[in-house]
Amino acid sequence: MKPVDLVIRLEWAAVAVVGIVLYALSGTSWWLFALLILAPDLSMLGYLAGPRVGAVAYNALHILIVPLFLALAGYVLANSMATAIGLIWIIHIAVDRALGYGLKLSSGFQDTHLGRIGR
């Protein structure tokens, strides 16, 4: 692994840790966390329709813009559930990136914007 790749992974790990701390401070149930932490990966079912549809479905739930706005809107509007769901979603994405899983390319599940995953 190149030094720059390690730094990027460490940055994403830090985002995950900050998200977990913020979630803990929110006082929201850890049962909700356990229930939803892997929910974005249900988007992989899109691959049943082929790599192009699968990549679009997966990427739609693995970009930060929606969960960031959801968490922010939840905070601004004092909606703890929206904030919690946004944070869980952000944590999921951050852990994926820290592990080297990126946004998918339409050529196949193993091809990501961070490079090919697996062997």
GROMACS .gro file of N, CA and C in nm:
model
  357
    1MET      N    1   0.085  -0.118   0.000
    1MET     CA    2   0.000   0.000   0.000
    1MET      C    3   0.089   0.124   0.000
    2LYS      N    4   0.054   0.218  -0.085
    2LYS     CA    5   0.129   0.342  -0.094
    2LYS      C    6   0.102   0.428   0.029
    3PRO      N    7   0.200   0.510   0.069
    3PRO     CA    8   0.178   0.596   0.187
    3PRO      C    9   0.054   0.685   0.175
    4VAL      N   10   0.029   0.737   0.055
    4VAL     CA   11  -0.088   0.823   0.038
    4VAL      C   12  -0.218   0.744   0.059
    5ASP      N   13  -0.220   0.618   0.017
    5ASP     CA   14  -0.338   0.534   0.038
    5ASP      C   15  -0.363   0.512   0.187
    6LEU      N   16  -0.255   0.493   0.262
    6LEU     CA   17  -0.266   0.474   0.406
    6LEU      C   18  -0.322   0.600   0.473
    7VAL      N   19  -0.274   0.715   0.430
    7VAL     CA   20  -0.323   0.841   0.487
    7VAL      C   21  -0.472   0.857   0.459
    8ILE      N   22  -0.514   0.827   0.338
    8ILE     CA   23  -0.656   0.840   0.302
    8ILE      C   24  -0.740   0.744   0.386
    9ARG      N   25  -0.693   0.623   0.403
    9ARG     CA   26  -0.768   0.526   0.485
    9ARG      C   27  -0.775   0.573   0.630
   10LEU      N   28  -0.666   0.628   0.680
   10LEU     CA   29  -0.667   0.679   0.818
   10LEU      C   30  -0.763   0.797   0.834
   11GLU      N   31  -0.770   0.882   0.732
   11GLU     CA   32  -0.866   0.993   0.735
   11GLU      C   33  -1.008   0.941   0.745
   12TRP      N   34  -1.041   0.841   0.664
   12TRP     CA   35  -1.176   0.786   0.668
   12TRP      C   36  -1.203   0.716   0.800
   13ALA      N   37  -1.102   0.650   0.856
   13ALA     CA   38  -1.118   0.588   0.988
   13ALA      C   39  -1.148   0.695   1.092
   14ALA      N   40  -1.082   0.810   1.081
   14ALA     CA   41  -1.108   0.921   1.173
   14ALA      C   42  -1.251   0.972   1.158
   15VAL      N   43  -1.300   0.980   1.034
   15VAL     CA   44  -1.439   1.022   1.011
   15VAL      C   45  -1.534   0.923   1.080
   16ALA      N   46  -1.506   0.794   1.068
   16ALA     CA   47  -1.590   0.692   1.131
   16ALA      C   48  -1.589   0.709   1.283
   17VAL      N   49  -1.472   0.732   1.341
   17VAL     CA   50  -1.462   0.749   1.486
   17VAL      C   51  -1.540   0.873   1.532
   18VAL      N   52  -1.523   0.983   1.461
   18VAL     CA   53  -1.598   1.105   1.496
   18VAL      C   54  -1.749   1.079   1.485
   19GLY      N   55  -1.790   1.009   1.380
   19GLY     CA   56  -1.932   0.977   1.364
   19GLY      C   57  -1.984   0.892   1.480
   20ILE      N   58  -1.905   0.795   1.523
   20ILE     CA   59  -1.946   0.709   1.635
   20ILE      C   60  -1.956   0.791   1.763
   21VAL      N   61  -1.861   0.879   1.786
   21VAL     CA   62  -1.865   0.966   1.905
   21VAL      C   63  -1.990   1.054   1.902
   22LEU      N   64  -2.017   1.115   1.787
   22LEU     CA   65  -2.136   1.199   1.775
   22LEU      C   66  -2.264   1.117   1.796
   23TYR      N   67  -2.265   0.996   1.743
   23TYR     CA   68  -2.381   0.909   1.763
   23TYR      C   69  -2.399   0.877   1.911
   24ALA      N   70  -2.289   0.844   1.978
   24ALA     CA   71  -2.295   0.813   2.121
   24ALA      C   72  -2.347   0.934   2.200
   25LEU      N   73  -2.303   1.053   2.163
   25LEU     CA   74  -2.347   1.175   2.231
   25LEU      C   75  -2.494   1.206   2.204
   26SER      N   76  -2.548   1.153   2.094
   26SER     CA   77  -2.688   1.181   2.060
   26SER      C   78  -2.785   1.109   2.153
   27GLY      N   79  -2.737   1.004   2.219
   27GLY     CA   80  -2.823   0.929   2.310
   27GLY      C   81  -2.922   0.838   2.241
   28THR      N   82  -2.906   0.819   2.112
   28THR     CA   83  -2.995   0.732   2.036
   28THR      C   84  -2.959   0.586   2.062
   29SER      N   85  -3.056   0.500   2.048
   29SER     CA   86  -3.040   0.357   2.077
   29SER      C   87  -2.931   0.291   1.992
   30TRP      N   88  -2.850   0.210   2.057
   30TRP     CA   89  -2.749   0.132   1.985
   30TRP      C   90  -2.813   0.019   1.907
   31TRP      N   91  -2.937  -0.016   1.943
   31TRP     CA   92  -3.011  -0.116   1.864
   31TRP      C   93  -3.039  -0.063   1.724
   32LEU      N   94  -3.072   0.065   1.716
   32LEU     CA   95  -3.094   0.128   1.585
   32LEU      C   96  -2.964   0.124   1.504
   33PHE      N   97  -2.855   0.153   1.570
   33PHE     CA   98  -2.724   0.149   1.504
   33PHE      C   99  -2.698   0.009   1.448
   34ALA      N  100  -2.717  -0.092   1.532
   34ALA     CA  101  -2.693  -0.231   1.489
   34ALA      C  102  -2.786  -0.270   1.374
   35LEU      N  103  -2.908  -0.222   1.378
   35LEU     CA  104  -3.006  -0.256   1.274
   35LEU      C  105  -2.972  -0.193   1.140
   36LEU      N  106  -2.919  -0.069   1.142
   36LEU     CA  107  -2.902   0.007   1.018
   36LEU      C  108  -2.760   0.016   0.963
   37ILE      N  109  -2.660  -0.025   1.039
   37ILE     CA  110  -2.522  -0.001   0.996
   37ILE      C  111  -2.490  -0.069   0.862
   38LEU      N  112  -2.550  -0.181   0.833
   38LEU     CA  113  -2.522  -0.249   0.706
   38LEU      C  114  -2.632  -0.227   0.601
   39ALA      N  115  -2.733  -0.148   0.635
   39ALA     CA  116  -2.845  -0.126   0.543
   39ALA      C  117  -2.803  -0.074   0.406
   40PRO      N  118  -2.707   0.019   0.395
   40PRO     CA  119  -2.668   0.065   0.261
   40PRO      C  120  -2.617  -0.047   0.169
   41ASP      N  121  -2.568  -0.155   0.229
   41ASP     CA  122  -2.517  -0.265   0.145
   41ASP      C  123  -2.629  -0.344   0.078
   42LEU      N  124  -2.754  -0.322   0.118
   42LEU     CA  125  -2.865  -0.385   0.046
   42LEU      C  126  -2.869  -0.339  -0.099
   43SER      N  127  -2.805  -0.225  -0.126
   43SER     CA  128  -2.799  -0.174  -0.263
   43SER      C  129  -2.724  -0.269  -0.356
   44MET      N  130  -2.646  -0.360  -0.300
   44MET     CA  131  -2.574  -0.458  -0.383
   44MET      C  132  -2.670  -0.550  -0.456
   45LEU      N  133  -2.793  -0.556  -0.411
   45LEU     CA  134  -2.893  -0.638  -0.481
   45LEU      C  135  -2.914  -0.588  -0.624
   46GLY      N  136  -2.879  -0.464  -0.650
   46GLY     CA  137  -2.888  -0.410  -0.786
   46GLY      C  138  -2.801  -0.487  -0.884
   47TYR      N  139  -2.698  -0.552  -0.833
   47TYR     CA  140  -2.611  -0.632  -0.921
   47TYR      C  141  -2.683  -0.753  -0.980
   48LEU      N  142  -2.797  -0.789  -0.924
   48LEU     CA  143  -2.877  -0.897  -0.983
   48LEU      C  144  -2.929  -0.856  -1.121
   49ALA      N  145  -2.937  -0.726  -1.145
   49ALA     CA  146  -2.982  -0.675  -1.275
   49ALA      C  147  -2.864  -0.641  -1.366
   50GLY      N  148  -2.744  -0.671  -1.322
   50GLY     CA  149  -2.626  -0.645  -1.402
   50GLY      C  150  -2.533  -0.543  -1.340
   51PRO      N  151  -2.409  -0.536  -1.390
   51PRO     CA  152  -2.309  -0.448  -1.329
   51PRO      C  153  -2.340  -0.298  -1.341
   52ARG      N  154  -2.403  -0.258  -1.449
   52ARG     CA  155  -2.435  -0.115  -1.465
   52ARG      C  156  -2.540  -0.070  -1.365
   53VAL      N  157  -2.649  -0.145  -1.355
   53VAL     CA  158  -2.755  -0.114  -1.259
   53VAL      C  159  -2.702  -0.128  -1.117
   54GLY      N  160  -2.623  -0.231  -1.094
   54GLY     CA  161  -2.565  -0.254  -0.962
   54GLY      C  162  -2.477  -0.139  -0.918
   55ALA      N  163  -2.393  -0.089  -1.008
   55ALA     CA  164  -2.304   0.023  -0.974
   55ALA      C  165  -2.385   0.148  -0.940
   56VAL      N  166  -2.488   0.176  -1.018
   56VAL     CA  167  -2.572   0.293  -0.992
   56VAL      C  168  -2.641   0.280  -0.856
   57ALA      N  169  -2.699   0.163  -0.829
   57ALA     CA  170  -2.769   0.140  -0.702
   57ALA      C  171  -2.672   0.151  -0.584
   58TYR      N  172  -2.558   0.085  -0.597
   58TYR     CA  173  -2.458   0.087  -0.489
   58TYR      C  174  -2.409   0.229  -0.464
   59ASN      N  175  -2.372   0.298  -0.569
   59ASN     CA  176  -2.318   0.433  -0.556
   59ASN      C  177  -2.420   0.531  -0.499
   60ALA      N  178  -2.547   0.511  -0.532
   60ALA     CA  179  -2.652   0.600  -0.482
   60ALA      C  180  -2.657   0.599  -0.330
   61LEU      N  181  -2.625   0.486  -0.269
   61LEU     CA  182  -2.629   0.476  -0.123
   61LEU      C  183  -2.491   0.484  -0.058
   62HIS      N  184  -2.388   0.512  -0.139
   62HIS     CA  185  -2.252   0.519  -0.085
   62HIS      C  186  -2.181   0.650  -0.118
   63ILE      N  187  -2.260   0.754  -0.141
   63ILE     CA  188  -2.204   0.888  -0.155
   63ILE      C  189  -2.247   0.968  -0.032
   64LEU      N  190  -2.167   1.064   0.006
   64LEU     CA  191  -2.188   1.134   0.133
   64LEU      C  192  -2.294   1.244   0.131
   65ILE      N  193  -2.330   1.295   0.017
   65ILE     CA  194  -2.414   1.415   0.011
   65ILE      C  195  -2.548   1.397   0.082
   66VAL      N  196  -2.618   1.289   0.059
   66VAL     CA  197  -2.750   1.270   0.120
   66VAL      C  198  -2.740   1.249   0.271
   67PRO      N  199  -2.654   1.158   0.320
   67PRO     CA  200  -2.648   1.143   0.466
   67PRO      C  201  -2.595   1.267   0.539
   68LEU      N  202  -2.507   1.342   0.475
   68LEU     CA  203  -2.460   1.466   0.537
   68LEU      C  204  -2.575   1.565   0.554
   69PHE      N  205  -2.654   1.583   0.448
   69PHE     CA  206  -2.768   1.674   0.457
   69PHE      C  207  -2.874   1.622   0.553
   70LEU      N  208  -2.894   1.490   0.556
   70LEU     CA  209  -2.990   1.431   0.648
   70LEU      C  210  -2.949   1.457   0.793
   71ALA      N  211  -2.823   1.432   0.825
   71ALA     CA  212  -2.773   1.455   0.961
   71ALA      C  213  -2.782   1.603   0.998
   72LEU      N  214  -2.744   1.689   0.905
   72LEU     CA  215  -2.749   1.833   0.931
   72LEU      C  216  -2.893   1.881   0.948
   73ALA      N  217  -2.982   1.837   0.860
   73ALA     CA  218  -3.123   1.876   0.870
   73ALA      C  219  -3.182   1.826   1.001
   74GLY      N  220  -3.147   1.704   1.039
   74GLY     CA  221  -3.196   1.650   1.166
   74GLY      C  222  -3.149   1.733   1.283
   75TYR      N  223  -3.025   1.777   1.278
   75TYR     CA  224  -2.971   1.860   1.386
   75TYR      C  225  -3.041   1.996   1.390
   76VAL      N  226  -3.050   2.060   1.275
   76VAL     CA  227  -3.111   2.194   1.267
   76VAL      C  228  -3.258   2.191   1.308
   77LEU      N  229  -3.328   2.087   1.267
   77LEU     CA  230  -3.472   2.075   1.295
   77LEU      C  231  -3.501   2.000   1.425
   78ALA      N  232  -3.396   1.968   1.501
   78ALA     CA  233  -3.410   1.896   1.628
   78ALA      C  234  -3.483   1.763   1.610
   79ASN      N  235  -3.452   1.694   1.501
   79ASN     CA  236  -3.510   1.563   1.474
   79ASN      C  237  -3.400   1.459   1.498
   80SER      N  238  -3.399   1.403   1.618
   80SER     CA  239  -3.291   1.312   1.656
   80SER      C  240  -3.285   1.186   1.570
   81MET      N  241  -3.399   1.140   1.521
   81MET     CA  242  -3.399   1.020   1.437
   81MET      C  243  -3.330   1.047   1.304
   82ALA      N  244  -3.359   1.159   1.242
   82ALA     CA  245  -3.293   1.194   1.115
   82ALA      C  246  -3.143   1.210   1.136
   83THR      N  247  -3.106   1.276   1.246
   83THR     CA  248  -2.963   1.292   1.277
   83THR      C  249  -2.897   1.156   1.295
   84ALA      N  250  -2.960   1.068   1.371
   84ALA     CA  251  -2.903   0.935   1.397
   84ALA      C  252  -2.888   0.855   1.269
   85ILE      N  253  -2.990   0.855   1.184
   85ILE     CA  254  -2.983   0.779   1.059
   85ILE      C  255  -2.874   0.836   0.969
   86GLY      N  256  -2.865   0.968   0.960
   86GLY     CA  257  -2.758   1.030   0.882
   86GLY      C  258  -2.620   0.992   0.934
   87LEU      N  259  -2.603   0.993   1.066
   87LEU     CA  260  -2.472   0.956   1.123
   87LEU      C  261  -2.438   0.810   1.098
   88ILE      N  262  -2.535   0.722   1.114
   88ILE     CA  263  -2.511   0.579   1.087
   88ILE      C  264  -2.468   0.560   0.943
   89TRP      N  265  -2.534   0.627   0.854
   89TRP     CA  266  -2.505   0.618   0.710
   89TRP      C  267  -2.364   0.669   0.681
   90ILE      N  268  -2.329   0.783   0.741
   90ILE     CA  269  -2.195   0.839   0.723
   90ILE      C  270  -2.090   0.744   0.777
   91ILE      N  271  -2.115   0.687   0.893
   91ILE     CA  272  -2.021   0.591   0.953
   91ILE      C  273  -2.002   0.471   0.861
   92HIS      N  274  -2.111   0.420   0.805
   92HIS     CA  275  -2.101   0.307   0.712
   92HIS      C  276  -2.008   0.340   0.595
   93ILE      N  277  -2.031   0.455   0.534
   93ILE     CA  278  -1.951   0.496   0.419
   93ILE      C  279  -1.804   0.513   0.461
   94ALA      N  280  -1.781   0.575   0.575
   94ALA     CA  281  -1.644   0.599   0.622
   94ALA      C  282  -1.571   0.468   0.648
   95VAL      N  283  -1.638   0.372   0.709
   95VAL     CA  284  -1.574   0.242   0.734
   95VAL      C  285  -1.543   0.173   0.602
   96ASP      N  286  -1.636   0.178   0.507
   96ASP     CA  287  -1.611   0.120   0.374
   96ASP      C  288  -1.484   0.180   0.312
   97ARG      N  289  -1.475   0.313   0.315
   97ARG     CA  290  -1.358   0.380   0.255
   97ARG      C  291  -1.230   0.345   0.331
   98ALA      N  292  -1.239   0.338   0.463
   98ALA     CA  293  -1.121   0.303   0.544
   98ALA      C  294  -1.073   0.162   0.511
   99LEU      N  295  -1.165   0.075   0.472
   99LEU     CA  296  -1.129  -0.062   0.434
   99LEU      C  297  -1.089  -0.074   0.288
  100GLY      N  298  -1.099   0.037   0.214
  100GLY     CA  299  -1.057   0.037   0.074
  100GLY      C  300  -1.167   0.013  -0.026
  101TYR      N  301  -1.293   0.015   0.019
  101TYR     CA  302  -1.405  -0.004  -0.073
  101TYR      C  303  -1.451   0.131  -0.124
  102GLY      N  304  -1.447   0.147  -0.254
  102GLY     CA  305  -1.485   0.275  -0.313
  102GLY      C  306  -1.614   0.267  -0.390
  103LEU      N  307  -1.647   0.375  -0.456
  103LEU     CA  308  -1.763   0.378  -0.543
  103LEU      C  309  -1.740   0.283  -0.661
  104LYS      N  310  -1.842   0.217  -0.704
  104LYS     CA  311  -1.829   0.113  -0.805
  104LYS      C  312  -1.830   0.170  -0.946
  105LEU      N  313  -1.752   0.107  -1.031
  105LEU     CA  314  -1.753   0.138  -1.174
  105LEU      C  315  -1.846   0.038  -1.242
  106SER      N  316  -1.900   0.074  -1.356
  106SER     CA  317  -1.997  -0.013  -1.422
  106SER      C  318  -1.934  -0.137  -1.485
  107SER      N  319  -1.802  -0.146  -1.483
  107SER     CA  320  -1.735  -0.263  -1.541
  107SER      C  321  -1.743  -0.386  -1.451
  108GLY      N  322  -1.775  -0.369  -1.324
  108GLY     CA  323  -1.787  -0.483  -1.235
  108GLY      C  324  -1.774  -0.443  -1.089
  109PHE      N  325  -1.822  -0.526  -0.999
  109PHE     CA  326  -1.825  -0.496  -0.857
  109PHE      C  327  -1.685  -0.470  -0.800
  110GLN      N  328  -1.585  -0.542  -0.848
  110GLN     CA  329  -1.450  -0.528  -0.795
  110GLN      C  330  -1.381  -0.399  -0.840
  111ASP      N  331  -1.433  -0.333  -0.941
  111ASP     CA  332  -1.371  -0.212  -0.994
  111ASP      C  333  -1.430  -0.089  -0.925
  112THR      N  334  -1.344  -0.016  -0.851
  112THR     CA  335  -1.390   0.101  -0.778
  112THR      C  336  -1.305   0.222  -0.810
  113HIS      N  337  -1.351   0.338  -0.766
  113HIS     CA  338  -1.275   0.461  -0.788
  113HIS      C  339  -1.145   0.460  -0.710
  114LEU      N  340  -1.130   0.370  -0.615
  114LEU     CA  341  -1.005   0.357  -0.538
  114LEU      C  342  -0.913   0.249  -0.595
  115GLY      N  343  -0.959   0.183  -0.701
  115GLY     CA  344  -0.883   0.073  -0.759
  115GLY      C  345  -0.960  -0.057  -0.746
  116ARG      N  346  -0.901  -0.162  -0.794
  116ARG     CA  347  -0.966  -0.294  -0.792
  116ARG      C  348  -0.956  -0.354  -0.652
  117ILE      N  349  -1.068  -0.409  -0.604
  117ILE     CA  350  -1.067  -0.476  -0.474
  117ILE      C  351  -1.051  -0.626  -0.494
  118GLY      N  352  -1.001  -0.691  -0.396
  118GLY     CA  353  -0.976  -0.834  -0.406
  118GLY      C  354  -0.842  -0.862  -0.469
  119ARG      N  355  -0.825  -0.984  -0.516
  119ARG     CA  356  -0.695  -1.023  -0.573
  119ARG      C  357  -0.689  -0.998  -0.720
   0.00000   0.00000   0.00000
